[in-house]
Amino acid sequence: MKKIGIADTTFARYDMGKSAIEELQNRGTGFKIIRYTVPGIKDLPVACAKLFAEHECDIVIALGMPGSKMIDKTCAHEASLGLIQVQLMFRKHVIEVFVHEDEAKDEKELAWLMDRRAREHALNAYNLIFKPEELVKNAGKGLRQGFKDGGPIK
Amino acid sequence: MKKIGIADTTFARYDMGKSAIEELQNRGTGFKIIRYTVPGIKDLPVACAKLFAEHECDIVIALGMPGSKMIDKTCAHEASLGLIQVQLMFRKHVIEVFVHEDEAKDEKELAWLMDRRAREHALNAYNLIFKPEELVKNAGKGLRQGFKDGGPIK
Amino acid sequence: MKKIGIADTTFARYDMGKSAIEELQNRGTGFKIIRYTVPGIKDLPVACAKLFAEHECDIVIALGMPGSKMIDKTCAHEASLGLIQVQLMFRKHVIEVFVHEDEAKDEKELAWLMDRRAREHALNAYNLIFKPEELVKNAGKGLRQGFKDGGPIK
Amino acid sequence: MKKIGIADTTFARYDMGKSAIEELQNRGTGFKIIRYTVPGIKDLPVACAKLFAEHECDIVIALGMPGSKMIDKTCAHEASLGLIQVQLMFRKHVIEVFVHEDEAKDEKELAWLMDRRAREHALNAYNLIFKPEELVKNAGKGLRQGFKDGGPIK
Amino acid sequence: MKKIGIADTTFARYDMGKSAIEELQNRGTGFKIIRYTVPGIKDLPVACAKLFAEHECDIVIALGMPGSKMIDKTCAHEASLGLIQVQLMFRKHVIEVFVHEDEAKDEKELAWLMDRRAREHALNAYNLIFKPEELVKNAGKGLRQGFKDGGPIK
């Protein structure tokens, strides 16, 4: 039985963890979900480490919403570096799902984007552990999560 | 008996460590506090390592006040990266409580902010080791420490 | 029998992995190719780690297309740092082949550049494991991959 | 017998190492000083590692003078990250004493600042290994090294 | 018999490795030189790791010429961080000799600078392993490699 970790934050303004969990449950069975919530995105790297080491997760989806200020961009950068590091420590994927507060034009779009990106990346996580060949099939296809795909260059 | 480390600096212009300790003591019992003070925020990562390894802390609250100059922002960035690294080394949380000197409009507000953020994050630290389910309950709720909460998107 | 890993993404808008594989196969024999596709460039470091540790690759070619926005530049920087780290962990080369979406003047040139850089770096990877003396011979020659060589200073 | 390492550079335009050594010797006895000089600040992290591992230092004071150009700021940032890393590797303090060439209004002030900051940080290093309680006493007091203290917020 | 590694690139537009080797050979005997050439500066960190681990070098001189574009500056930063990391892994010096393409006013000066900086840093490397006391003697003397020395503050 595979284990999928969900690491999310109390800082985010939308429950992205819930979206990811719902999407995973719609996808199939054969896995168990373990959720771990931390205050902010900089707490996510160690949360992932705990999900891998203490809860034996096979993959983690790390969800967060960096704010729109300069300092928030720096925090997101630091968190991302930590997420890469934790992946190398455990040699397992962490699918980072960050939605920057200023990516959307208003709150309604922001909520939509957070939900959608969480769901599309949940599918990526699912495929990475269950159907990696699906990703190979889409190599170079310009896929995006949230807004519409870039698409392959004609 | 759990151990909570308090790592703070002589550079900060307000005794954030004291605020955090008071708040923890108001919260409950069942833990011991160990305090370690260093010159500046870049000394905090190794201070946390010492609190984890030599004092067997279960969690550390790292408090600092980066200055308002460009170089201070860089120092804060370096310190934050080190704090993420030390968490991954020990697989334990370090709750970073940084208040940038230019976040507040005057000294009075700065002192208020330093006190308040230290206290609110002390509660986060407390919950992470004693009541992690409190954090899960607040996932995606737009919580902030110091100024008022962003709140969830309606 | 040497093993060459190909790590690429579904985010890229051109199938750079295919270009690299074709070029390698034109070069010679005596090696096996293992391909691993991930969502985006920040997933490449752990993909390389898996190619080294689980598939015993001798070298990996990591291909990606960072977008043109500021955030994409940050992602590329994070990915590059991770790729350097994974090389040090396994003491094996990862040839990073990144083409920034805004390096080319239009989509046609972008596709050409992605194909060409992938092929020229595939040759570098081939030489690094089979003919390292070819690289020594070209030290200081101002070689470039994709656009034309800078050339040695006269 | 404690050992204090002094790591400095030939790039700096003032002998900060000498200032630190003098100050330490004025402070007291019971320690041995080991000095190691490298070309520039980016060579300091490994110099510290050597002082810890090969010379068994208990603490290192790392002194340098980053230049005033953009590239020098980047070098200082890289060096600082390395110094944080080496501290985590050995779980010992490195007191970074950097004076940026453009912090002072003229050469005279620059020399004064380099001497003074070196001396004030030498005291921090001394206290960290001999009198850590002195630092706790000064937590949140707004101390600075070189120019005048920020002081605590009233 | 000491071993000195030379790590350089095919990207550079002048054969800095050759300059460094010539200078070392003019300096003295009692060492062996091992050269390893890679495509670009981001390949240098793992090249150094190989020179240390597989060729048992005592020190490495890593030579490169970052281009003048913004992306080249980022690459140089990433490479430098990797070079610091590899030094900490092996606890041996890597003398980084980078000449940015835009440091010189024309190609002639650029070639001169690349040759000269390579030679002056080759001497630093030589001294670090054979005569470290030469560096201590020059602490705080404002030495530069390439353009003229900054000199000590009077």
Short mmCIF file of C-alpha atoms in Angstrom, two decimals, chain C residues 20-114:
data_model
loop_
_atom_site.label_atom_id
_atom_site.label_comp_id
_atom_site.label_asym_id
_atom_site.label_seq_id
_atom_site.Cartn_x
_atom_site.Cartn_y
_atom_site.Cartn_z
CA ALA C 20 19.13 14.14 -27.16
CA ILE C 21 18.31 10.45 -27.55
CA GLU C 22 18.50 10.62 -31.35
CA GLU C 23 21.84 12.40 -31.22
CA LEU C 24 23.28 9.86 -28.80
CA GLN C 25 22.13 7.00 -30.99
CA ASN C 26 23.78 8.64 -34.01
CA ARG C 27 27.02 8.94 -32.05
CA GLY C 28 27.69 5.31 -31.41
CA THR C 29 26.80 2.27 -29.41
CA GLY C 30 27.99 0.74 -26.17
CA PHE C 31 25.44 2.45 -23.95
CA LYS C 32 21.87 2.08 -22.81
CA ILE C 33 19.46 5.02 -22.47
CA ILE C 34 17.01 5.36 -19.57
CA ARG C 35 14.38 8.10 -19.77
CA TYR C 36 12.52 9.66 -16.85
CA THR C 37 10.00 12.47 -17.32
CA VAL C 38 8.80 14.78 -14.56
CA PRO C 39 6.36 17.71 -14.47
CA GLY C 40 8.78 20.65 -14.24
CA ILE C 41 12.45 21.63 -13.93
CA LYS C 42 12.35 21.69 -10.13
CA ASP C 43 11.56 17.98 -10.23
CA LEU C 44 14.72 17.28 -12.24
CA PRO C 45 17.24 17.07 -9.35
CA VAL C 46 15.48 14.14 -7.67
CA ALA C 47 14.85 12.58 -11.09
CA CYS C 48 18.63 12.59 -11.61
CA ALA C 49 19.16 11.08 -8.17
CA LYS C 50 16.79 8.26 -9.09
CA LEU C 51 18.53 7.73 -12.44
CA PHE C 52 21.88 7.46 -10.66
CA ALA C 53 20.79 5.38 -7.68
CA GLU C 54 17.97 3.21 -8.97
CA HIS C 55 18.99 2.90 -12.62
CA GLU C 56 22.77 3.10 -12.17
CA CYS C 57 23.29 5.76 -14.81
CA ASP C 58 26.86 6.93 -15.44
CA ILE C 59 25.76 10.38 -16.55
CA VAL C 60 22.43 12.22 -16.90
CA ILE C 61 21.30 14.81 -19.41
CA ALA C 62 18.69 17.04 -17.73
CA LEU C 63 16.57 18.98 -20.19
CA GLY C 64 14.12 21.77 -19.49
CA MET C 65 12.57 24.97 -20.77
CA PRO C 66 12.21 27.68 -18.10
CA GLY C 67 9.42 30.12 -18.95
CA SER C 68 9.95 33.84 -19.50
CA LYS C 69 8.47 35.24 -16.29
CA MET C 70 10.51 36.34 -13.28
CA ILE C 71 9.22 33.38 -11.25
CA ASP C 72 10.44 31.03 -13.97
CA LYS C 73 13.94 32.47 -13.68
CA THR C 74 13.85 31.77 -9.96
CA CYS C 75 12.67 28.21 -10.60
CA ALA C 76 15.54 27.68 -13.05
CA HIS C 77 18.00 28.96 -10.46
CA GLU C 78 16.61 26.60 -7.82
CA ALA C 79 16.68 23.68 -10.25
CA SER C 80 20.29 24.44 -11.23
CA LEU C 81 21.40 24.52 -7.61
CA GLY C 82 19.72 21.15 -7.07
CA LEU C 83 21.41 19.73 -10.15
CA ILE C 84 24.83 20.80 -8.85
CA GLN C 85 24.01 19.23 -5.49
CA VAL C 86 22.95 15.91 -6.98
CA GLN C 87 26.18 15.77 -8.97
CA LEU C 88 28.19 16.19 -5.78
CA MET C 89 26.13 13.52 -4.03
CA PHE C 90 26.79 10.94 -6.74
CA ARG C 91 30.06 12.37 -8.08
CA LYS C 92 28.72 12.03 -11.61
CA HIS C 93 27.97 14.61 -14.26
CA VAL C 94 24.53 15.99 -14.98
CA ILE C 95 24.61 17.96 -18.20
CA GLU C 96 22.01 20.70 -17.74
CA VAL C 97 20.32 21.65 -20.99
CA PHE C 98 18.04 24.56 -20.27
CA VAL C 99 16.58 26.77 -22.99
CA HIS C 100 14.81 29.84 -21.63
CA GLU C 101 11.58 30.53 -23.48
CA ASP C 102 12.68 34.12 -24.10
CA GLU C 103 16.08 33.26 -25.59
CA ALA C 104 14.56 32.92 -29.04
CA LYS C 105 12.83 35.62 -31.12
CA ASP C 106 9.89 33.41 -32.11
CA GLU C 107 8.49 29.91 -31.72
CA LYS C 108 10.28 28.61 -34.78
CA GLU C 109 13.68 29.70 -33.50
CA LEU C 110 12.79 28.38 -30.04
CA ALA C 111 12.11 24.90 -31.39
CA TRP C 112 15.32 25.02 -33.42
CA LEU C 113 17.31 26.16 -30.37
CA MET C 114 15.84 23.48 -28.10
#
